[in-house]
Amino acid sequence: MKNFIKISALEVLQLNSKSGAVYTGRITFGELLEIRRLTERKESTYDPFGDKSTKSNIIEEEEEFQRHLNKSKLNDISSYLQDEFDKQNEGIIYPSSVILSLDLNEDDSDNLTEDKIDSQYYEGLSSCYTIENNGITSIYIPKSKRICLIVDGQHRFSGLKKFYDETIDSEKKDKILKFQFIATILLGYDPFQVAEVFANVNFNQKPVNKSLYYDIFGSAAKEKNEIQLAHFLALHMQNNENSPLSGMIKLLGKGYGLFSQAFFVEKLLIHFKNEEVWSDLYENYLMDGERFLNIPDFLILYFEEIRNAYNECWPKKETRDNQEVYSAYNYKYILCKTTGMGAFFRLIRDIYPLIKNLNSDNEKREKLRSIFSLINKEKAIELFSKEGEFGRGGSEGFQVRLYRELKKRYKIE
């Protein structure tokens, strides 16, 4: 066909799916090269509770949720393919399939013919048509750039593309273009459902960092949930210029910073459960209320006063790769690493009830100062030093032990 790629596929029925249709078929590298979209999840600069008019609060139209491509893995795949071609094998095997996501156009679906599709439906089209005949579904994909999202198999595709790009021999390049992928095709899935498929495939079958998981399910959720709220709070504390934790959170679990997005989210989630300190505010969030905004307001106040009380132990930015960043490399304390942060996040359940009914921010600050002042400068340096009793590790055990020590010193029952 002139304007479309045609794939013959079988519909796959798996339990009682509430999503779109799932098909299995095959697609050549050359066809996929023409229509593919391959994205990588990028760190967000969006502050969900900030000024919506600022540039940093404009959410990118296209959600991206995949892992960054591993250059070593791409080189291994390319080298493997080169070796197989050099052996002149009859067949090169990629046993696992790629998962592709495409939009489905259902207009006039009952009256479609192949000739009608090819002649009338192409211009500006970004979705597919299907015609079923004797149990075989023909999927017609318009030859438009970037309409086919590679949900899984990005390394297999990109490794083959690397091999193709580095190949000079025209006969070999032609063979590569004809290389066929086994394809699982998702038709009619919305972005959140696609993100769910990606997460379920990757997090249940192979290791992918948890920060990426929380970033996916926080930002892609259609309906409000606890992960989304915790994710928005992480973005707020990382990207708001007034946040004392700005620049400390390693979004997507990588890069500079002192603790991961996954750690931050998990420590917040415990406070949203039934009978926990923010369970009512979480319910308010689900009901489109505004009281839940007490949470980001409290977090700013809380960590500001921790910084003010223990400034000697608070991290200072340093220059690395020509930028001012927080780095654990020269940081001599645990206050803003997992042990210290884990302990202070636990303390929220004890401290928040003491200030939530106070009338003003000034009253709340004074109450926080009165609590944190019970540990003086010298004791704080001893308590939060990497060389001290709690500096030997960042495990849950050390976090709990430090939490209990702080609670005792703050005289909180």
PDB file of N, CA and C in Angstrom, residues 220-270:
ATOM      1  N   ALA A 220       1.005   9.982  35.506  1.00  0.00           N
ATOM      2  CA  ALA A 220       0.139   9.485  34.429  1.00  0.00           C
ATOM      3  C   ALA A 220      -1.265   9.122  34.894  1.00  0.00           C
ATOM      4  N   ALA A 221      -1.497   9.127  36.204  1.00  0.00           N
ATOM      5  CA  ALA A 221      -2.781   8.653  36.714  1.00  0.00           C
ATOM      6  C   ALA A 221      -3.952   9.501  36.223  1.00  0.00           C
ATOM      7  N   LYS A 222      -4.997   8.841  35.743  1.00  0.00           N
ATOM      8  CA  LYS A 222      -6.219   9.538  35.341  1.00  0.00           C
ATOM      9  C   LYS A 222      -7.048   9.911  36.556  1.00  0.00           C
ATOM     10  N   GLU A 223      -7.061   9.016  37.541  1.00  0.00           N
ATOM     11  CA  GLU A 223      -7.808   9.268  38.766  1.00  0.00           C
ATOM     12  C   GLU A 223      -6.822   9.518  39.895  1.00  0.00           C
ATOM     13  N   LYS A 224      -7.221  10.351  40.825  1.00  0.00           N
ATOM     14  CA  LYS A 224      -6.330  10.686  41.927  1.00  0.00           C
ATOM     15  C   LYS A 224      -6.034   9.456  42.776  1.00  0.00           C
ATOM     16  N   ASN A 225      -4.801   9.340  43.213  1.00  0.00           N
ATOM     17  CA  ASN A 225      -4.422   8.261  44.111  1.00  0.00           C
ATOM     18  C   ASN A 225      -3.288   8.723  45.003  1.00  0.00           C
ATOM     19  N   GLU A 226      -2.910   7.892  45.978  1.00  0.00           N
ATOM     20  CA  GLU A 226      -1.906   8.302  46.956  1.00  0.00           C
ATOM     21  C   GLU A 226      -0.531   8.493  46.325  1.00  0.00           C
ATOM     22  N   ILE A 227      -0.207   7.702  45.298  1.00  0.00           N
ATOM     23  CA  ILE A 227       1.092   7.855  44.646  1.00  0.00           C
ATOM     24  C   ILE A 227       1.142   9.188  43.908  1.00  0.00           C
ATOM     25  N   GLN A 228       0.044   9.563  43.272  1.00  0.00           N
ATOM     26  CA  GLN A 228       0.021  10.834  42.562  1.00  0.00           C
ATOM     27  C   GLN A 228       0.245  11.998  43.524  1.00  0.00           C
ATOM     28  N   LEU A 229      -0.421  11.977  44.669  1.00  0.00           N
ATOM     29  CA  LEU A 229      -0.251  13.065  45.629  1.00  0.00           C
ATOM     30  C   LEU A 229       1.191  13.112  46.140  1.00  0.00           C
ATOM     31  N   ALA A 230       1.741  11.962  46.490  1.00  0.00           N
ATOM     32  CA  ALA A 230       3.122  11.932  46.978  1.00  0.00           C
ATOM     33  C   ALA A 230       4.094  12.385  45.892  1.00  0.00           C
ATOM     34  N   HIS A 231       3.818  12.007  44.655  1.00  0.00           N
ATOM     35  CA  HIS A 231       4.647  12.430  43.519  1.00  0.00           C
ATOM     36  C   HIS A 231       4.602  13.944  43.351  1.00  0.00           C
ATOM     37  N   PHE A 232       3.402  14.521  43.428  1.00  0.00           N
ATOM     38  CA  PHE A 232       3.276  15.974  43.304  1.00  0.00           C
ATOM     39  C   PHE A 232       4.009  16.691  44.444  1.00  0.00           C
ATOM     40  N   LEU A 233       3.956  16.122  45.637  1.00  0.00           N
ATOM     41  CA  LEU A 233       4.669  16.722  46.765  1.00  0.00           C
ATOM     42  C   LEU A 233       6.181  16.648  46.561  1.00  0.00           C
ATOM     43  N   ALA A 234       6.646  15.541  45.963  1.00  0.00           N
ATOM     44  CA  ALA A 234       8.074  15.420  45.660  1.00  0.00           C
ATOM     45  C   ALA A 234       8.494  16.487  44.652  1.00  0.00           C
ATOM     46  N   LEU A 235       7.696  16.686  43.605  1.00  0.00           N
ATOM     47  CA  LEU A 235       8.010  17.709  42.607  1.00  0.00           C
ATOM     48  C   LEU A 235       7.987  19.103  43.244  1.00  0.00           C
ATOM     49  N   HIS A 236       7.022  19.329  44.122  1.00  0.00           N
ATOM     50  CA  HIS A 236       6.917  20.626  44.789  1.00  0.00           C
ATOM     51  C   HIS A 236       8.164  20.913  45.624  1.00  0.00           C
ATOM     52  N   MET A 237       8.576  19.941  46.408  1.00  0.00           N
ATOM     53  CA  MET A 237       9.732  20.148  47.285  1.00  0.00           C
ATOM     54  C   MET A 237      11.042  20.207  46.506  1.00  0.00           C
ATOM     55  N   GLN A 238      11.090  19.599  45.350  1.00  0.00           N
ATOM     56  CA  GLN A 238      12.298  19.644  44.527  1.00  0.00           C
ATOM     57  C   GLN A 238      12.379  20.909  43.684  1.00  0.00           C
ATOM     58  N   ASN A 239      11.247  21.378  43.165  1.00  0.00           N
ATOM     59  CA  ASN A 239      11.262  22.428  42.144  1.00  0.00           C
ATOM     60  C   ASN A 239      10.826  23.802  42.625  1.00  0.00           C
ATOM     61  N   ASN A 240      10.213  23.880  43.795  1.00  0.00           N
ATOM     62  CA  ASN A 240       9.808  25.188  44.308  1.00  0.00           C
ATOM     63  C   ASN A 240      11.022  25.924  44.854  1.00  0.00           C
ATOM     64  N   GLU A 241      11.219  27.156  44.410  1.00  0.00           N
ATOM     65  CA  GLU A 241      12.421  27.891  44.800  1.00  0.00           C
ATOM     66  C   GLU A 241      12.461  28.201  46.291  1.00  0.00           C
ATOM     67  N   ASN A 242      11.320  28.143  46.969  1.00  0.00           N
ATOM     68  CA  ASN A 242      11.283  28.398  48.411  1.00  0.00           C
ATOM     69  C   ASN A 242      11.458  27.136  49.247  1.00  0.00           C
ATOM     70  N   SER A 243      11.567  26.009  48.590  1.00  0.00           N
ATOM     71  CA  SER A 243      11.679  24.755  49.324  1.00  0.00           C
ATOM     72  C   SER A 243      13.094  24.556  49.860  1.00  0.00           C
ATOM     73  N   PRO A 244      13.247  24.231  51.140  1.00  0.00           N
ATOM     74  CA  PRO A 244      14.581  23.951  51.679  1.00  0.00           C
ATOM     75  C   PRO A 244      15.189  22.670  51.117  1.00  0.00           C
ATOM     76  N   LEU A 245      14.373  21.824  50.494  1.00  0.00           N
ATOM     77  CA  LEU A 245      14.881  20.583  49.909  1.00  0.00           C
ATOM     78  C   LEU A 245      15.103  20.694  48.401  1.00  0.00           C
ATOM     79  N   SER A 246      14.922  21.879  47.844  1.00  0.00           N
ATOM     80  CA  SER A 246      15.076  22.062  46.400  1.00  0.00           C
ATOM     81  C   SER A 246      16.474  21.643  45.950  1.00  0.00           C
ATOM     82  N   GLY A 247      16.523  20.735  44.982  1.00  0.00           N
ATOM     83  CA  GLY A 247      17.797  20.253  44.459  1.00  0.00           C
ATOM     84  C   GLY A 247      18.344  19.039  45.172  1.00  0.00           C
ATOM     85  N   MET A 248      17.699  18.621  46.266  1.00  0.00           N
ATOM     86  CA  MET A 248      18.209  17.473  47.022  1.00  0.00           C
ATOM     87  C   MET A 248      17.637  16.138  46.564  1.00  0.00           C
ATOM     88  N   ILE A 249      16.488  16.169  45.884  1.00  0.00           N
ATOM     89  CA  ILE A 249      15.806  14.933  45.518  1.00  0.00           C
ATOM     90  C   ILE A 249      16.291  14.463  44.149  1.00  0.00           C
ATOM     91  N   LYS A 250      16.751  13.243  44.086  1.00  0.00           N
ATOM     92  CA  LYS A 250      17.199  12.667  42.811  1.00  0.00           C
ATOM     93  C   LYS A 250      15.965  12.160  42.058  1.00  0.00           C
ATOM     94  N   LEU A 251      15.411  13.027  41.210  1.00  0.00           N
ATOM     95  CA  LEU A 251      14.241  12.622  40.441  1.00  0.00           C
ATOM     96  C   LEU A 251      14.629  11.482  39.505  1.00  0.00           C
ATOM     97  N   LEU A 252      13.737  10.501  39.392  1.00  0.00           N
ATOM     98  CA  LEU A 252      13.964   9.282  38.620  1.00  0.00           C
ATOM     99  C   LEU A 252      15.067   8.433  39.235  1.00  0.00           C
ATOM    100  N   GLY A 253      15.506   8.780  40.454  1.00  0.00           N
ATOM    101  CA  GLY A 253      16.475   7.961  41.157  1.00  0.00           C
ATOM    102  C   GLY A 253      17.896   8.089  40.671  1.00  0.00           C
ATOM    103  N   LYS A 254      18.234   9.159  39.947  1.00  0.00           N
ATOM    104  CA  LYS A 254      19.591   9.299  39.408  1.00  0.00           C
ATOM    105  C   LYS A 254      19.999  10.758  39.433  1.00  0.00           C
ATOM    106  N   GLY A 255      21.249  11.002  39.102  1.00  0.00           N
ATOM    107  CA  GLY A 255      21.741  12.362  39.058  1.00  0.00           C
ATOM    108  C   GLY A 255      22.164  12.844  40.438  1.00  0.00           C
ATOM    109  N   TYR A 256      22.409  14.140  40.529  1.00  0.00           N
ATOM    110  CA  TYR A 256      22.853  14.725  41.789  1.00  0.00           C
ATOM    111  C   TYR A 256      21.684  14.854  42.760  1.00  0.00           C
ATOM    112  N   GLY A 257      22.044  14.901  44.025  1.00  0.00           N
ATOM    113  CA  GLY A 257      21.052  14.974  45.086  1.00  0.00           C
ATOM    114  C   GLY A 257      21.504  14.114  46.244  1.00  0.00           C
ATOM    115  N   LEU A 258      20.695  14.060  47.295  1.00  0.00           N
ATOM    116  CA  LEU A 258      21.081  13.351  48.509  1.00  0.00           C
ATOM    117  C   LEU A 258      20.195  12.162  48.831  1.00  0.00           C
ATOM    118  N   PHE A 259      19.005  12.108  48.241  1.00  0.00           N
ATOM    119  CA  PHE A 259      18.136  10.955  48.441  1.00  0.00           C
ATOM    120  C   PHE A 259      17.203  10.865  47.239  1.00  0.00           C
ATOM    121  N   SER A 260      16.674   9.679  47.009  1.00  0.00           N
ATOM    122  CA  SER A 260      15.928   9.425  45.776  1.00  0.00           C
ATOM    123  C   SER A 260      14.472   9.833  45.882  1.00  0.00           C
ATOM    124  N   GLN A 261      13.874  10.021  44.722  1.00  0.00           N
ATOM    125  CA  GLN A 261      12.441  10.298  44.636  1.00  0.00           C
ATOM    126  C   GLN A 261      11.647   9.147  45.245  1.00  0.00           C
ATOM    127  N   ALA A 262      12.085   7.910  45.002  1.00  0.00           N
ATOM    128  CA  ALA A 262      11.375   6.745  45.547  1.00  0.00           C
ATOM    129  C   ALA A 262      11.368   6.787  47.071  1.00  0.00           C
ATOM    130  N   PHE A 263      12.506   7.118  47.668  1.00  0.00           N
ATOM    131  CA  PHE A 263      12.598   7.229  49.123  1.00  0.00           C
ATOM    132  C   PHE A 263      11.620   8.283  49.636  1.00  0.00           C
ATOM    133  N   PHE A 264      11.622   9.457  49.010  1.00  0.00           N
ATOM    134  CA  PHE A 264      10.756  10.554  49.439  1.00  0.00           C
ATOM    135  C   PHE A 264       9.288  10.138  49.368  1.00  0.00           C
ATOM    136  N   VAL A 265       8.899   9.545  48.243  1.00  0.00           N
ATOM    137  CA  VAL A 265       7.499   9.136  48.053  1.00  0.00           C
ATOM    138  C   VAL A 265       7.094   8.087  49.082  1.00  0.00           C
ATOM    139  N   GLU A 266       7.952   7.088  49.298  1.00  0.00           N
ATOM    140  CA  GLU A 266       7.594   6.017  50.224  1.00  0.00           C
ATOM    141  C   GLU A 266       7.448   6.523  51.658  1.00  0.00           C
ATOM    142  N   LYS A 267       8.258   7.502  52.040  1.00  0.00           N
ATOM    143  CA  LYS A 267       8.146   8.052  53.392  1.00  0.00           C
ATOM    144  C   LYS A 267       6.881   8.891  53.558  1.00  0.00           C
ATOM    145  N   LEU A 268       6.401   9.478  52.473  1.00  0.00           N
ATOM    146  CA  LEU A 268       5.141  10.222  52.544  1.00  0.00           C
ATOM    147  C   LEU A 268       3.935   9.284  52.566  1.00  0.00           C
ATOM    148  N   LEU A 269       4.004   8.196  51.823  1.00  0.00           N
ATOM    149  CA  LEU A 269       2.851   7.309  51.680  1.00  0.00           C
ATOM    150  C   LEU A 269       2.361   6.755  53.017  1.00  0.00           C
ATOM    151  N   ILE A 270       3.284   6.560  53.963  1.00  0.00           N
ATOM    152  CA  ILE A 270       2.861   5.973  55.239  1.00  0.00           C
ATOM    153  C   ILE A 270       1.899   6.888  55.989  1.00  0.00           C
TER     154      ILE A 270
END
